[in-house]
Amino acid sequence: ATSLFLQNHLLDMDARKAKDVTWSTIRYMASEIQYGGRITDDWDRRQMNTFAEKFFQQSSLEPKCELHPGYAIPSGNDINIYRNATENLLPDVDSPEVFGLNKNADLQFRTAQAAEVFDIILETQPKTGGSGGGKSREEIVTDMCKDLLSKLPKDFGKEELKASLAKMGPTKPINVCFRQETDVLQYSLSVVRKTMTDLQLAIAGTIVMSDTLADALDAMFQAKVPHAWLSKAWFSPNVGTWFQILLSRYEQWEKWMKTGRPKSYWLPGFSNGQGFLTAMMQEVTRSKSSWALDDVVMFTEVTKHEEHDVKEPPPDGIYVHGLFLEGCSWSKKENSLVEAPPKVLFAPLPVMYITGVIKSQKKVDYMTYECPTYFRVDPRKRGMTAAQPNFMFSPELRTTEPPSKWVLRGVALL
């Protein structure tokens, strides 16, 4: 469809005796219609439009034009010239920089590729123990269950939680969100405790080894997270990281329940980050007598503080921490986005201030990059559509370079 459109466009130019190509029309038709019409994610569409802005322009028709060093556009009207350039002149292995990515993208790709190979090797190994003198699979998993159960925190006390909410104000939006988060974590605590208790009984032969328990046995032996634990919960590549996140979430909610709201919120610890940020917007709007929620938009600013530097909460809005940049880094000195150092795949972001402002009053005197924020690196879901609920929000980060650079870098917050 794109080739047919370009052919018709050139024929129309000849009929009108036009001298220059209408690049805006070509960019729109290619990136918004022919290709963009099949893209359901808004951020992917932004990426496509940025590629079109970079490559579909007058300079691409200039003699000896290079899209990237080593990627020259051939000149001539003979198709064999282009075939020869494609087969013989282009490098055998493309650098990530050709597509606007950082060199670290290749390292990340190779790492993921190697991890996939090792996963396949582990999955194809025999499930029964060998004739060696080491522990069997069942003994190893039993020891893991005993260790994790000894570290698993107790359930939330209903009366204590109820008293804490009554003291803080049970109808305040952020406190309602807090109650919902404790319910979600309580579900995970119950599932984990039941799975490990039943798994020990099944290994001992006291109860029947169900499909769910068999899956948990295989997963834990390979240090992976059992599928039963992932229901209504977060994703992690291994069971150790997943369990540590569970403990960290419990610590945040327990401290909140006992001492009140934190001065800075650990945002990755929320299972419903959008709901929490919406609750914050509601509270900010309620504190202003003449504001309407429909007129309020989110305002974000990266501070120079770390979590331990925050002594008091802001008068309006919230502080959040625990976010990491992928594809670039953050400079406290320049207070803006900068290139990521070599071999650094994820860079921590300082504490971020988030509040609500009236849409007409939201003004900044510097360039910003609208950065999509995702809950986690989760292969199960990605994007901002209802079917891909991994997207959280999109803060505007200060940049001294054109935002298109970071779009092509694929910069995101995790």
mmCIF file of C-alpha atoms in Angstrom:
data_model
loop_
_atom_site.group_PDB
_atom_site.id
_atom_site.type_symbol
_atom_site.label_atom_id
_atom_site.label_comp_id
_atom_site.label_asym_id
_atom_site.label_seq_id
_atom_site.Cartn_x
_atom_site.Cartn_y
_atom_site.Cartn_z
ATOM 1 C CA ALA A 1 0.000 0.000 0.000
ATOM 2 C CA THR A 2 2.857 2.387 0.793
ATOM 3 C CA SER A 3 4.628 1.667 -2.509
ATOM 4 C CA LEU A 4 1.392 2.225 -4.440
ATOM 5 C CA PHE A 5 0.796 5.504 -2.603
ATOM 6 C CA LEU A 6 4.345 6.728 -3.353
ATOM 7 C CA GLN A 7 3.918 5.839 -7.012
ATOM 8 C CA ASN A 8 0.625 7.741 -7.221
ATOM 9 C CA HIS A 9 2.140 10.667 -5.326
ATOM 10 C CA LEU A 10 5.046 10.929 -7.781
ATOM 11 C CA LEU A 11 2.690 10.712 -10.749
ATOM 12 C CA ASP A 12 0.596 13.479 -9.210
ATOM 13 C CA MET A 13 3.742 15.595 -8.805
ATOM 14 C CA ASP A 14 4.514 15.159 -12.501
ATOM 15 C CA ALA A 15 0.961 16.162 -13.419
ATOM 16 C CA ARG A 16 1.169 19.298 -11.257
ATOM 17 C CA LYS A 17 4.794 19.916 -12.304
ATOM 18 C CA ALA A 18 5.713 20.194 -8.639
ATOM 19 C CA LYS A 19 9.422 20.616 -7.882
ATOM 20 C CA ASP A 20 9.588 19.325 -4.305
ATOM 21 C CA VAL A 21 8.207 16.251 -2.620
ATOM 22 C CA THR A 22 5.439 16.934 -0.104
ATOM 23 C CA TRP A 23 7.209 15.257 2.775
ATOM 24 C CA SER A 24 4.536 16.055 5.348
ATOM 25 C CA THR A 25 2.010 14.118 3.257
ATOM 26 C CA ILE A 26 4.356 11.153 2.841
ATOM 27 C CA ARG A 27 5.141 11.066 6.552
ATOM 28 C CA TYR A 28 1.484 11.194 7.481
ATOM 29 C CA MET A 29 0.403 8.519 5.011
ATOM 30 C CA ALA A 30 3.255 6.143 5.881
ATOM 31 C CA SER A 31 3.474 6.556 9.644
ATOM 32 C CA GLU A 32 -0.158 7.340 10.517
ATOM 33 C CA ILE A 33 -2.150 5.483 7.848
ATOM 34 C CA GLN A 34 -0.315 2.617 6.111
ATOM 35 C CA TYR A 35 1.738 1.533 9.143
ATOM 36 C CA GLY A 36 0.280 3.592 11.980
ATOM 37 C CA GLY A 37 -3.214 2.308 11.260
ATOM 38 C CA ARG A 38 -2.050 -1.118 12.445
ATOM 39 C CA ILE A 39 -0.357 0.175 15.611
ATOM 40 C CA THR A 40 -2.600 0.026 18.676
ATOM 41 C CA ASP A 41 -0.157 1.424 21.255
ATOM 42 C CA ASP A 42 0.150 5.222 21.338
ATOM 43 C CA TRP A 43 3.823 5.076 22.332
ATOM 44 C CA ASP A 44 4.640 2.742 19.447
ATOM 45 C CA ARG A 45 2.862 5.172 17.132
ATOM 46 C CA ARG A 46 4.966 8.013 18.499
ATOM 47 C CA GLN A 47 8.054 5.909 17.776
ATOM 48 C CA MET A 48 6.885 5.327 14.204
ATOM 49 C CA ASN A 49 6.226 9.030 13.655
ATOM 50 C CA THR A 50 9.697 9.898 14.956
ATOM 51 C CA PHE A 51 11.303 7.426 12.556
ATOM 52 C CA ALA A 52 9.346 9.041 9.721
ATOM 53 C CA GLU A 53 10.503 12.523 10.771
ATOM 54 C CA LYS A 54 14.113 11.324 10.754
ATOM 55 C CA PHE A 55 14.211 9.431 7.458
ATOM 56 C CA PHE A 56 11.444 10.918 5.278
ATOM 57 C CA GLN A 57 12.921 14.343 4.523
ATOM 58 C CA GLN A 58 14.578 16.229 1.681
ATOM 59 C CA SER A 59 18.121 15.439 2.825
ATOM 60 C CA SER A 60 17.562 11.754 2.049
ATOM 61 C CA LEU A 61 17.556 12.643 -1.669
ATOM 62 C CA GLU A 62 20.833 14.544 -1.527
ATOM 63 C CA PRO A 63 23.905 12.913 -3.152
ATOM 64 C CA LYS A 64 26.040 10.750 -0.835
ATOM 65 C CA CYS A 65 23.453 10.946 1.927
ATOM 66 C CA GLU A 66 24.096 8.567 4.836
ATOM 67 C CA LEU A 67 21.404 7.455 7.265
ATOM 68 C CA HIS A 68 24.249 6.404 9.557
ATOM 69 C CA PRO A 69 28.010 5.973 9.019
ATOM 70 C CA GLY A 70 28.326 2.994 6.695
ATOM 71 C CA TYR A 71 24.687 3.188 5.560
ATOM 72 C CA ALA A 72 24.800 5.343 2.436
ATOM 73 C CA ILE A 73 21.739 5.748 0.206
ATOM 74 C CA PRO A 74 22.665 4.555 -3.326
ATOM 75 C CA SER A 75 22.196 6.907 -6.299
ATOM 76 C CA GLY A 76 20.681 5.859 -9.588
ATOM 77 C CA ASN A 77 17.508 4.553 -11.202
ATOM 78 C CA ASP A 78 18.617 0.948 -11.815
ATOM 79 C CA ILE A 79 17.260 -1.564 -9.289
ATOM 80 C CA ASN A 80 20.484 -3.594 -9.539
ATOM 81 C CA ILE A 81 22.380 -0.707 -7.926
ATOM 82 C CA TYR A 82 20.162 -0.986 -4.852
ATOM 83 C CA ARG A 83 20.339 -4.776 -4.796
ATOM 84 C CA ASN A 84 24.136 -4.674 -4.919
ATOM 85 C CA ALA A 85 24.268 -2.078 -2.125
ATOM 86 C CA THR A 86 21.939 -4.140 0.045
ATOM 87 C CA GLU A 87 23.812 -7.414 -0.482
ATOM 88 C CA ASN A 88 27.432 -6.236 -0.531
ATOM 89 C CA LEU A 89 27.863 -2.779 0.984
ATOM 90 C CA LEU A 90 25.874 -2.978 4.226
ATOM 91 C CA PRO A 91 27.455 -4.457 7.396
ATOM 92 C CA ASP A 92 26.594 -8.075 8.222
ATOM 93 C CA VAL A 93 25.531 -7.128 11.758
ATOM 94 C CA ASP A 94 23.570 -3.928 12.367
ATOM 95 C CA SER A 95 24.581 -1.678 15.220
ATOM 96 C CA PRO A 96 21.739 -0.545 17.548
ATOM 97 C CA GLU A 97 22.816 3.045 16.825
ATOM 98 C CA VAL A 98 21.508 2.708 13.271
ATOM 99 C CA PHE A 99 17.982 2.715 14.706
ATOM 100 C CA GLY A 100 18.703 5.433 17.260
ATOM 101 C CA LEU A 101 19.278 3.051 20.178
ATOM 102 C CA ASN A 102 22.103 3.156 22.691
ATOM 103 C CA LYS A 103 24.934 0.607 22.366
ATOM 104 C CA ASN A 104 23.674 -0.978 25.586
ATOM 105 C CA ALA A 105 20.631 -2.212 23.657
ATOM 106 C CA ASP A 106 22.791 -4.857 21.983
ATOM 107 C CA LEU A 107 24.074 -6.008 25.381
ATOM 108 C CA GLN A 108 20.517 -6.245 26.664
ATOM 109 C CA PHE A 109 19.451 -8.245 23.606
ATOM 110 C CA ARG A 110 22.352 -10.691 23.954
ATOM 111 C CA THR A 111 21.667 -11.108 27.666
ATOM 112 C CA ALA A 112 17.996 -11.894 27.046
ATOM 113 C CA GLN A 113 18.972 -14.285 24.252
ATOM 114 C CA ALA A 114 21.402 -16.161 26.522
ATOM 115 C CA ALA A 115 18.834 -16.301 29.344
ATOM 116 C CA GLU A 116 16.291 -17.845 26.966
ATOM 117 C CA VAL A 117 18.772 -20.532 25.919
ATOM 118 C CA PHE A 118 19.538 -21.427 29.543
ATOM 119 C CA ASP A 119 15.811 -21.545 30.361
ATOM 120 C CA ILE A 120 15.258 -24.053 27.551
ATOM 121 C CA ILE A 121 18.179 -26.179 28.770
ATOM 122 C CA LEU A 122 16.794 -26.231 32.322
ATOM 123 C CA GLU A 123 13.292 -27.096 31.147
ATOM 124 C CA THR A 124 14.533 -30.049 29.085
ATOM 125 C CA GLN A 125 16.589 -31.584 31.901
ATOM 126 C CA PRO A 126 15.277 -34.751 33.626
ATOM 127 C CA LYS A 127 12.995 -34.015 36.570
ATOM 128 C CA THR A 128 14.123 -37.012 38.656
ATOM 129 C CA GLY A 129 17.276 -37.066 40.738
ATOM 130 C CA GLY A 130 20.437 -38.827 39.584
ATOM 131 C CA SER A 131 22.591 -41.380 41.345
ATOM 132 C CA GLY A 132 24.903 -38.785 42.898
ATOM 133 C CA GLY A 133 25.209 -38.106 46.597
ATOM 134 C CA GLY A 134 23.597 -34.673 46.505
ATOM 135 C CA LYS A 135 20.102 -33.718 47.613
ATOM 136 C CA SER A 136 17.145 -34.717 45.483
ATOM 137 C CA ARG A 137 14.847 -32.198 43.822
ATOM 138 C CA GLU A 138 12.177 -32.791 46.464
ATOM 139 C CA GLU A 139 14.635 -32.263 49.335
ATOM 140 C CA ILE A 140 15.913 -29.021 47.823
ATOM 141 C CA VAL A 141 12.379 -27.648 47.364
ATOM 142 C CA THR A 142 11.384 -28.740 50.881
ATOM 143 C CA ASP A 143 14.328 -26.816 52.330
ATOM 144 C CA MET A 144 13.343 -23.772 50.222
ATOM 145 C CA CYS A 145 9.766 -23.936 51.518
ATOM 146 C CA LYS A 146 10.914 -24.125 55.132
ATOM 147 C CA ASP A 147 13.286 -21.189 54.655
ATOM 148 C CA LEU A 148 10.741 -18.973 52.887
ATOM 149 C CA LEU A 149 7.965 -19.832 55.343
ATOM 150 C CA SER A 150 10.209 -18.794 58.233
ATOM 151 C CA LYS A 151 10.664 -15.379 56.572
ATOM 152 C CA LEU A 152 7.062 -14.925 55.435
ATOM 153 C CA PRO A 153 5.417 -12.159 57.489
ATOM 154 C CA LYS A 154 2.178 -12.673 59.362
ATOM 155 C CA ASP A 155 -1.203 -11.667 57.933
ATOM 156 C CA PHE A 156 -2.421 -8.102 58.375
ATOM 157 C CA GLY A 157 -4.495 -7.673 61.525
ATOM 158 C CA LYS A 158 -8.012 -6.648 60.521
ATOM 159 C CA GLU A 159 -8.706 -4.732 63.725
ATOM 160 C CA GLU A 160 -5.340 -2.985 63.681
ATOM 161 C CA LEU A 161 -5.859 -2.002 60.033
ATOM 162 C CA LYS A 162 -9.369 -0.765 60.751
ATOM 163 C CA ALA A 163 -8.160 1.357 63.681
ATOM 164 C CA SER A 164 -5.334 2.807 61.598
ATOM 165 C CA LEU A 165 -7.702 3.791 58.769
ATOM 166 C CA ALA A 166 -10.127 5.364 61.245
ATOM 167 C CA LYS A 167 -7.284 7.486 62.599
ATOM 168 C CA MET A 168 -5.993 8.584 59.162
ATOM 169 C CA GLY A 169 -9.415 9.108 57.600
ATOM 170 C CA PRO A 170 -10.978 6.087 55.861
ATOM 171 C CA THR A 171 -12.626 8.113 53.068
ATOM 172 C CA LYS A 172 -9.551 10.021 51.886
ATOM 173 C CA PRO A 173 -8.652 8.802 48.387
ATOM 174 C CA ILE A 174 -5.050 7.841 49.160
ATOM 175 C CA ASN A 175 -6.146 5.948 52.291
ATOM 176 C CA VAL A 176 -8.748 4.078 50.245
ATOM 177 C CA CYS A 177 -5.945 3.119 47.859
ATOM 178 C CA PHE A 178 -3.857 1.979 50.845
ATOM 179 C CA ARG A 179 -6.675 -0.315 51.992
ATOM 180 C CA GLN A 180 -6.949 -1.837 48.522
ATOM 181 C CA GLU A 181 -3.195 -2.437 48.365
ATOM 182 C CA THR A 182 -3.212 -4.288 51.702
ATOM 183 C CA ASP A 183 -6.041 -6.496 50.436
ATOM 184 C CA VAL A 184 -4.034 -7.386 47.305
ATOM 185 C CA LEU A 185 -0.909 -8.180 49.293
ATOM 186 C CA GLN A 186 -2.918 -10.203 51.817
ATOM 187 C CA TYR A 187 -4.146 -12.379 48.940
ATOM 188 C CA SER A 188 -0.546 -13.024 47.862
ATOM 189 C CA LEU A 189 0.485 -13.832 51.440
ATOM 190 C CA SER A 190 -2.323 -16.385 51.738
ATOM 191 C CA VAL A 191 -1.522 -18.029 48.393
ATOM 192 C CA VAL A 192 2.211 -18.262 49.128
ATOM 193 C CA ARG A 193 1.654 -19.668 52.628
ATOM 194 C CA LYS A 194 -0.867 -22.271 51.424
ATOM 195 C CA THR A 195 1.242 -23.318 48.418
ATOM 196 C CA MET A 196 4.409 -23.934 50.420
ATOM 197 C CA THR A 197 2.574 -25.672 53.271
ATOM 198 C CA ASP A 198 0.673 -27.985 50.908
ATOM 199 C CA LEU A 199 3.794 -28.599 48.811
ATOM 200 C CA GLN A 200 5.668 -29.963 51.823
ATOM 201 C CA LEU A 201 2.733 -32.264 52.629
ATOM 202 C CA ALA A 202 2.528 -33.452 49.012
ATOM 203 C CA ILE A 203 6.264 -34.208 48.880
ATOM 204 C CA ALA A 204 5.907 -36.189 52.114
ATOM 205 C CA GLY A 205 2.993 -38.118 50.586
ATOM 206 C CA THR A 206 0.403 -36.852 53.063
ATOM 207 C CA ILE A 207 -1.794 -35.257 50.372
ATOM 208 C CA VAL A 208 -2.151 -35.704 46.610
ATOM 209 C CA MET A 209 0.292 -33.804 44.380
ATOM 210 C CA SER A 210 -2.091 -31.663 42.289
ATOM 211 C CA ASP A 211 -1.194 -29.981 38.994
ATOM 212 C CA THR A 212 -0.779 -26.650 40.796
ATOM 213 C CA LEU A 213 1.611 -28.154 43.345
ATOM 214 C CA ALA A 214 3.541 -30.022 40.646
ATOM 215 C CA ASP A 215 3.982 -26.746 38.771
ATOM 216 C CA ALA A 216 5.183 -25.060 41.978
ATOM 217 C CA LEU A 217 7.661 -27.920 42.570
ATOM 218 C CA ASP A 218 9.159 -27.610 39.084
ATOM 219 C CA ALA A 219 9.261 -23.801 39.222
ATOM 220 C CA MET A 220 10.878 -23.538 42.651
ATOM 221 C CA PHE A 221 13.496 -26.155 41.788
ATOM 222 C CA GLN A 222 14.494 -23.953 38.825
ATOM 223 C CA ALA A 223 14.346 -20.833 41.072
ATOM 224 C CA LYS A 224 11.335 -19.523 39.125
ATOM 225 C CA VAL A 225 8.078 -18.116 40.459
ATOM 226 C CA PRO A 226 5.156 -20.595 40.570
ATOM 227 C CA HIS A 227 2.269 -19.630 38.321
ATOM 228 C CA ALA A 228 -0.141 -19.655 41.270
ATOM 229 C CA TRP A 229 1.847 -16.847 42.908
ATOM 230 C CA LEU A 230 1.713 -14.645 39.805
ATOM 231 C CA SER A 231 -2.092 -14.438 39.828
ATOM 232 C CA LYS A 232 -3.029 -10.895 40.903
ATOM 233 C CA ALA A 233 0.647 -10.257 41.640
ATOM 234 C CA TRP A 234 3.795 -8.836 40.064
ATOM 235 C CA PHE A 235 6.244 -10.539 37.729
ATOM 236 C CA SER A 236 9.863 -11.331 38.601
ATOM 237 C CA PRO A 237 12.432 -13.449 36.742
ATOM 238 C CA ASN A 238 13.227 -15.586 39.796
ATOM 239 C CA VAL A 239 11.612 -16.583 43.064
ATOM 240 C CA GLY A 240 14.231 -14.853 45.215
ATOM 241 C CA THR A 241 13.568 -11.426 43.707
ATOM 242 C CA TRP A 242 9.813 -11.992 43.804
ATOM 243 C CA PHE A 243 9.863 -12.916 47.486
ATOM 244 C CA GLN A 244 12.056 -9.922 48.352
ATOM 245 C CA ILE A 245 9.544 -7.609 46.636
ATOM 246 C CA LEU A 246 6.786 -9.208 48.705
ATOM 247 C CA LEU A 247 8.725 -8.448 51.900
ATOM 248 C CA SER A 248 9.412 -4.868 50.769
ATOM 249 C CA ARG A 249 5.749 -4.266 49.982
ATOM 250 C CA TYR A 250 4.699 -5.665 53.325
ATOM 251 C CA GLU A 251 7.240 -3.432 55.068
ATOM 252 C CA GLN A 252 5.849 -0.321 53.364
ATOM 253 C CA TRP A 253 2.206 -1.129 54.203
ATOM 254 C CA GLU A 254 2.974 -2.180 57.779
ATOM 255 C CA LYS A 255 4.961 1.005 58.423
ATOM 256 C CA TRP A 256 2.171 3.064 56.859
ATOM 257 C CA MET A 257 -0.373 1.310 59.072
ATOM 258 C CA LYS A 258 1.618 1.911 62.269
ATOM 259 C CA THR A 259 3.189 5.357 61.734
ATOM 260 C CA GLY A 260 1.018 7.017 59.073
ATOM 261 C CA ARG A 261 1.710 8.007 55.489
ATOM 262 C CA PRO A 262 5.333 7.810 54.321
ATOM 263 C CA LYS A 263 7.204 10.993 53.417
ATOM 264 C CA SER A 264 8.171 9.440 50.089
ATOM 265 C CA TYR A 265 6.263 6.547 48.486
ATOM 266 C CA TRP A 266 7.940 3.515 46.959
ATOM 267 C CA LEU A 267 5.958 3.642 43.718
ATOM 268 C CA PRO A 268 6.954 0.177 42.357
ATOM 269 C CA GLY A 269 5.379 -1.296 45.512
ATOM 270 C CA PHE A 270 1.855 -0.409 44.340
ATOM 271 C CA SER A 271 -0.113 -3.009 42.415
ATOM 272 C CA ASN A 272 -2.377 -0.254 41.060
ATOM 273 C CA GLY A 273 -0.082 2.686 40.424
ATOM 274 C CA GLN A 274 -2.608 4.524 38.237
ATOM 275 C CA GLY A 275 -5.196 4.340 40.998
ATOM 276 C CA PHE A 276 -2.730 5.731 43.535
ATOM 277 C CA LEU A 277 -1.780 8.673 41.299
ATOM 278 C CA THR A 278 -5.452 9.366 40.567
ATOM 279 C CA ALA A 279 -6.143 9.369 44.317
ATOM 280 C CA MET A 280 -3.346 11.907 44.759
ATOM 281 C CA MET A 281 -4.906 14.141 42.080
ATOM 282 C CA GLN A 282 -8.267 13.909 43.844
ATOM 283 C CA GLU A 283 -6.794 14.958 47.179
ATOM 284 C CA VAL A 284 -4.930 17.904 45.624
ATOM 285 C CA THR A 285 -8.132 19.023 43.878
ATOM 286 C CA ARG A 286 -10.177 18.748 47.080
ATOM 287 C CA SER A 287 -7.654 20.927 48.919
ATOM 288 C CA LYS A 288 -8.297 23.768 46.427
ATOM 289 C CA SER A 289 -11.754 25.236 46.807
ATOM 290 C CA SER A 290 -12.162 26.504 43.237
ATOM 291 C CA TRP A 291 -10.606 23.599 41.324
ATOM 292 C CA ALA A 292 -12.481 20.981 39.299
ATOM 293 C CA LEU A 293 -10.929 17.557 38.751
ATOM 294 C CA ASP A 294 -11.573 17.699 34.994
ATOM 295 C CA ASP A 295 -9.365 20.824 34.750
ATOM 296 C CA VAL A 296 -6.452 19.348 36.731
ATOM 297 C CA VAL A 297 -3.461 17.696 35.055
ATOM 298 C CA MET A 298 -0.386 16.037 36.494
ATOM 299 C CA PHE A 299 2.829 17.998 37.025
ATOM 300 C CA THR A 300 6.120 16.202 37.692
ATOM 301 C CA GLU A 301 9.592 17.381 38.609
ATOM 302 C CA VAL A 302 12.706 15.342 39.380
ATOM 303 C CA THR A 303 14.419 16.557 42.545
ATOM 304 C CA LYS A 304 18.065 16.202 43.561
ATOM 305 C CA HIS A 305 17.165 14.175 46.655
ATOM 306 C CA GLU A 306 17.398 10.497 47.413
ATOM 307 C CA GLU A 307 14.826 8.710 49.566
ATOM 308 C CA HIS A 308 16.818 9.140 52.785
ATOM 309 C CA ASP A 309 17.155 12.903 52.141
ATOM 310 C CA VAL A 310 13.388 13.486 52.311
ATOM 311 C CA LYS A 311 12.554 14.803 55.786
ATOM 312 C CA GLU A 312 9.024 16.106 55.234
ATOM 313 C CA PRO A 313 6.258 15.454 52.695
ATOM 314 C CA PRO A 314 5.423 18.287 50.266
ATOM 315 C CA PRO A 315 2.517 20.620 51.139
ATOM 316 C CA ASP A 316 0.700 19.521 47.954
ATOM 317 C CA GLY A 317 1.195 16.302 46.050
ATOM 318 C CA ILE A 318 3.634 13.505 46.867
ATOM 319 C CA TYR A 319 7.240 12.374 46.593
ATOM 320 C CA VAL A 320 7.914 9.000 44.954
ATOM 321 C CA HIS A 321 11.079 6.946 44.609
ATOM 322 C CA GLY A 322 12.206 3.576 43.282
ATOM 323 C CA LEU A 323 12.024 4.360 39.543
ATOM 324 C CA PHE A 324 14.740 3.370 37.066
ATOM 325 C CA LEU A 325 15.545 4.768 33.625
ATOM 326 C CA GLU A 326 16.086 2.409 30.709
ATOM 327 C CA GLY A 327 17.910 3.697 27.628
ATOM 328 C CA CYS A 328 19.553 6.698 29.291
ATOM 329 C CA SER A 329 20.633 8.081 32.647
ATOM 330 C CA TRP A 330 19.909 11.117 34.845
ATOM 331 C CA SER A 331 22.449 13.798 35.720
ATOM 332 C CA LYS A 332 21.891 15.538 39.052
ATOM 333 C CA LYS A 333 24.455 18.151 38.040
ATOM 334 C CA GLU A 334 22.693 19.065 34.785
ATOM 335 C CA ASN A 335 19.259 18.129 36.151
ATOM 336 C CA SER A 336 18.359 16.479 32.865
ATOM 337 C CA LEU A 337 18.500 13.272 30.841
ATOM 338 C CA VAL A 338 21.970 12.207 29.640
ATOM 339 C CA GLU A 339 23.479 9.259 27.810
ATOM 340 C CA ALA A 340 23.679 6.028 29.768
ATOM 341 C CA PRO A 341 27.231 4.905 30.661
ATOM 342 C CA PRO A 342 28.494 1.790 28.863
ATOM 343 C CA LYS A 343 27.113 -1.505 30.236
ATOM 344 C CA VAL A 344 24.653 0.300 32.526
ATOM 345 C CA LEU A 345 21.222 -0.965 31.459
ATOM 346 C CA PHE A 346 19.126 0.644 34.218
ATOM 347 C CA ALA A 347 19.936 3.932 35.959
ATOM 348 C CA PRO A 348 18.199 5.034 39.194
ATOM 349 C CA LEU A 349 16.124 8.195 39.143
ATOM 350 C CA PRO A 350 16.199 10.532 42.154
ATOM 351 C CA VAL A 351 13.047 11.286 44.121
ATOM 352 C CA MET A 352 10.288 12.678 41.913
ATOM 353 C CA TYR A 353 7.759 15.295 42.995
ATOM 354 C CA ILE A 354 4.250 14.740 41.606
ATOM 355 C CA THR A 355 1.264 17.017 42.076
ATOM 356 C CA GLY A 356 -1.759 18.373 40.249
ATOM 357 C CA VAL A 357 -2.069 21.785 38.577
ATOM 358 C CA ILE A 358 -4.699 23.564 36.518
ATOM 359 C CA LYS A 359 -4.186 22.711 32.856
ATOM 360 C CA SER A 360 -4.018 26.368 31.774
ATOM 361 C CA GLN A 361 -1.341 27.104 34.411
ATOM 362 C CA LYS A 362 0.996 24.245 33.525
ATOM 363 C CA LYS A 363 4.013 25.945 31.967
ATOM 364 C CA VAL A 364 7.737 25.123 31.903
ATOM 365 C CA ASP A 365 10.660 27.081 30.451
ATOM 366 C CA TYR A 366 12.693 24.073 29.327
ATOM 367 C CA MET A 367 12.457 21.149 26.879
ATOM 368 C CA THR A 368 10.818 17.999 28.209
ATOM 369 C CA TYR A 369 10.559 14.380 27.162
ATOM 370 C CA GLU A 370 7.256 12.668 27.868
ATOM 371 C CA CYS A 371 8.553 9.417 29.343
ATOM 372 C CA PRO A 372 6.254 6.348 29.536
ATOM 373 C CA THR A 373 6.433 4.555 32.885
ATOM 374 C CA TYR A 374 5.772 0.837 33.186
ATOM 375 C CA PHE A 375 5.250 -1.222 36.323
ATOM 376 C CA ARG A 376 8.123 -3.594 35.591
ATOM 377 C CA VAL A 377 9.925 -5.478 32.842
ATOM 378 C CA ASP A 378 7.116 -7.956 32.322
ATOM 379 C CA PRO A 379 7.049 -10.172 29.217
ATOM 380 C CA ARG A 380 3.396 -11.009 29.912
ATOM 381 C CA LYS A 381 2.117 -7.514 29.222
ATOM 382 C CA ARG A 382 3.281 -4.240 27.781
ATOM 383 C CA GLY A 383 1.637 -1.049 26.629
ATOM 384 C CA MET A 384 -1.113 1.287 27.711
ATOM 385 C CA THR A 385 -4.232 -0.357 26.308
ATOM 386 C CA ALA A 386 -6.827 -2.130 28.437
ATOM 387 C CA ALA A 387 -5.533 -5.477 27.223
ATOM 388 C CA GLN A 388 -1.956 -4.470 28.120
ATOM 389 C CA PRO A 389 -2.226 -2.824 31.542
ATOM 390 C CA ASN A 390 1.496 -2.475 32.262
ATOM 391 C CA PHE A 391 1.521 1.294 31.612
ATOM 392 C CA MET A 392 1.372 3.590 34.655
ATOM 393 C CA PHE A 393 1.825 7.268 33.707
ATOM 394 C CA SER A 394 4.036 9.577 31.616
ATOM 395 C CA PRO A 395 6.020 12.206 33.551
ATOM 396 C CA GLU A 396 7.744 15.014 31.673
ATOM 397 C CA LEU A 397 11.509 14.852 32.223
ATOM 398 C CA ARG A 398 13.843 17.780 31.580
ATOM 399 C CA THR A 399 16.176 17.395 28.597
ATOM 400 C CA THR A 400 18.770 19.616 26.952
ATOM 401 C CA GLU A 401 18.638 17.591 23.728
ATOM 402 C CA PRO A 402 15.726 17.144 21.304
ATOM 403 C CA PRO A 403 13.053 14.801 22.735
ATOM 404 C CA SER A 404 13.139 12.826 19.468
ATOM 405 C CA LYS A 405 16.559 11.485 20.487
ATOM 406 C CA TRP A 406 15.110 9.830 23.577
ATOM 407 C CA VAL A 407 12.099 8.570 21.609
ATOM 408 C CA LEU A 408 14.444 6.705 19.259
ATOM 409 C CA ARG A 409 16.447 5.508 22.268
ATOM 410 C CA GLY A 410 13.284 3.884 23.577
ATOM 411 C CA VAL A 411 13.727 5.625 26.921
ATOM 412 C CA ALA A 412 11.218 4.543 29.581
ATOM 413 C CA LEU A 413 10.872 4.488 33.348
ATOM 414 C CA LEU A 414 10.496 1.170 35.142
#
